[in-house]
Amino acid sequence: MYVRPDWQRRGAGSRLLLAGALGIQAAKRIEIRVLGSSPAAISFYRKHGFAEIDEELTEIFDKIEKPCLVMEVSVDTLKRLTVGS
């Protein structure tokens, strides 16, 4: 997920996360990849209960790989924290 800078810090990302979480019926956990070079994104996901569980190289474009953090959160935690934002 990427939120344009002019929409950041206005709740757009939190609302998108909540909409996604509310649509999940069967899964118990959500796993994402976050660019290691994006401290603002890492902070955003931590605020929403995500924790770092691994690091890996991820292909972000055709044949372009970047170091990413693998982050995870329970669906229940995400719903609870996102509703409270």
Coordinates of C-alpha atoms in Angstrom, one line a residue:
M1 CA 0.0 0.0 0.0
Y2 CA 1.3 3.5 -0.8
V3 CA -0.5 6.7 0.2
R4 CA 0.5 9.8 -1.7
P5 CA 2.3 12.3 0.5
D6 CA -0.5 14.9 0.2
W7 CA -2.8 12.3 1.8
Q8 CA -0.4 11.1 4.5
R9 CA -1.2 11.9 8.2
R10 CA -4.9 12.4 7.3
G11 CA -6.1 8.9 8.2
A12 CA -6.2 7.5 4.7
G13 CA -3.8 4.7 5.4
S14 CA -5.5 3.7 8.6
R15 CA -8.9 3.6 6.8
L16 CA -7.5 1.5 4.0
L17 CA -6.0 -1.0 6.5
L18 CA -9.3 -1.2 8.4
A19 CA -11.3 -1.8 5.2
G20 CA -9.0 -4.6 4.3
A21 CA -9.1 -6.1 7.8
L22 CA -12.9 -5.9 7.9
G23 CA -13.1 -7.9 4.7
I24 CA -11.0 -10.8 6.0
Q25 CA -13.2 -13.7 7.1
A26 CA -10.9 -16.8 7.5
A27 CA -7.3 -15.6 8.0
K28 CA -6.0 -15.0 11.5
R29 CA -2.8 -13.1 10.6
I30 CA -1.7 -10.6 7.9
E31 CA 1.8 -10.6 6.6
I32 CA 3.3 -7.7 4.6
R33 CA 6.6 -6.6 3.2
V34 CA 7.9 -3.0 3.9
L35 CA 10.9 -1.4 2.3
G36 CA 13.7 -1.3 4.8
S37 CA 14.6 2.2 3.4
S38 CA 11.2 3.6 4.5
P39 CA 11.2 4.4 8.2
A40 CA 7.9 6.3 8.0
A41 CA 6.2 3.2 6.6
I42 CA 7.8 0.9 9.2
S43 CA 6.6 3.3 11.9
F44 CA 3.1 3.4 10.4
Y45 CA 2.8 -0.4 10.4
R46 CA 4.2 -0.7 14.0
K47 CA 1.6 1.8 15.1
H48 CA -1.0 -0.6 13.7
G49 CA 0.4 -3.6 15.6
F50 CA 2.6 -5.1 13.0
A51 CA 5.9 -6.7 14.3
E52 CA 9.0 -7.5 12.3
I53 CA 9.4 -11.3 11.9
D54 CA 12.0 -11.5 9.1
E55 CA 14.0 -9.7 6.5
E56 CA 14.3 -10.6 2.8
L57 CA 15.0 -9.3 -0.7
T58 CA 11.8 -8.7 -2.5
E59 CA 11.3 -8.0 -6.2
I60 CA 9.5 -4.7 -6.4
F61 CA 9.8 -4.3 -10.1
D62 CA 10.9 -6.6 -12.9
K63 CA 14.3 -7.8 -11.8
I64 CA 14.7 -5.0 -9.2
E65 CA 15.1 -6.4 -5.7
K66 CA 15.2 -4.3 -2.5
P67 CA 15.7 -5.3 1.2
C68 CA 12.3 -5.5 3.0
L69 CA 11.1 -6.2 6.5
V70 CA 8.5 -8.9 6.8
M71 CA 5.9 -7.7 9.3
E72 CA 2.9 -9.5 10.7
V73 CA -0.1 -8.8 12.8
S74 CA -3.2 -10.7 13.9
V75 CA -6.4 -9.6 12.2
D76 CA -8.1 -9.0 15.6
T77 CA -5.2 -6.7 16.7
L78 CA -5.3 -4.8 13.5
K79 CA -9.1 -4.3 13.7
R80 CA -8.9 -3.2 17.3
L81 CA -5.9 -0.8 16.8
T82 CA -7.2 0.6 13.5
V83 CA -10.7 1.4 14.9
G84 CA -9.1 3.2 17.8
S85 CA -6.9 5.4 15.5

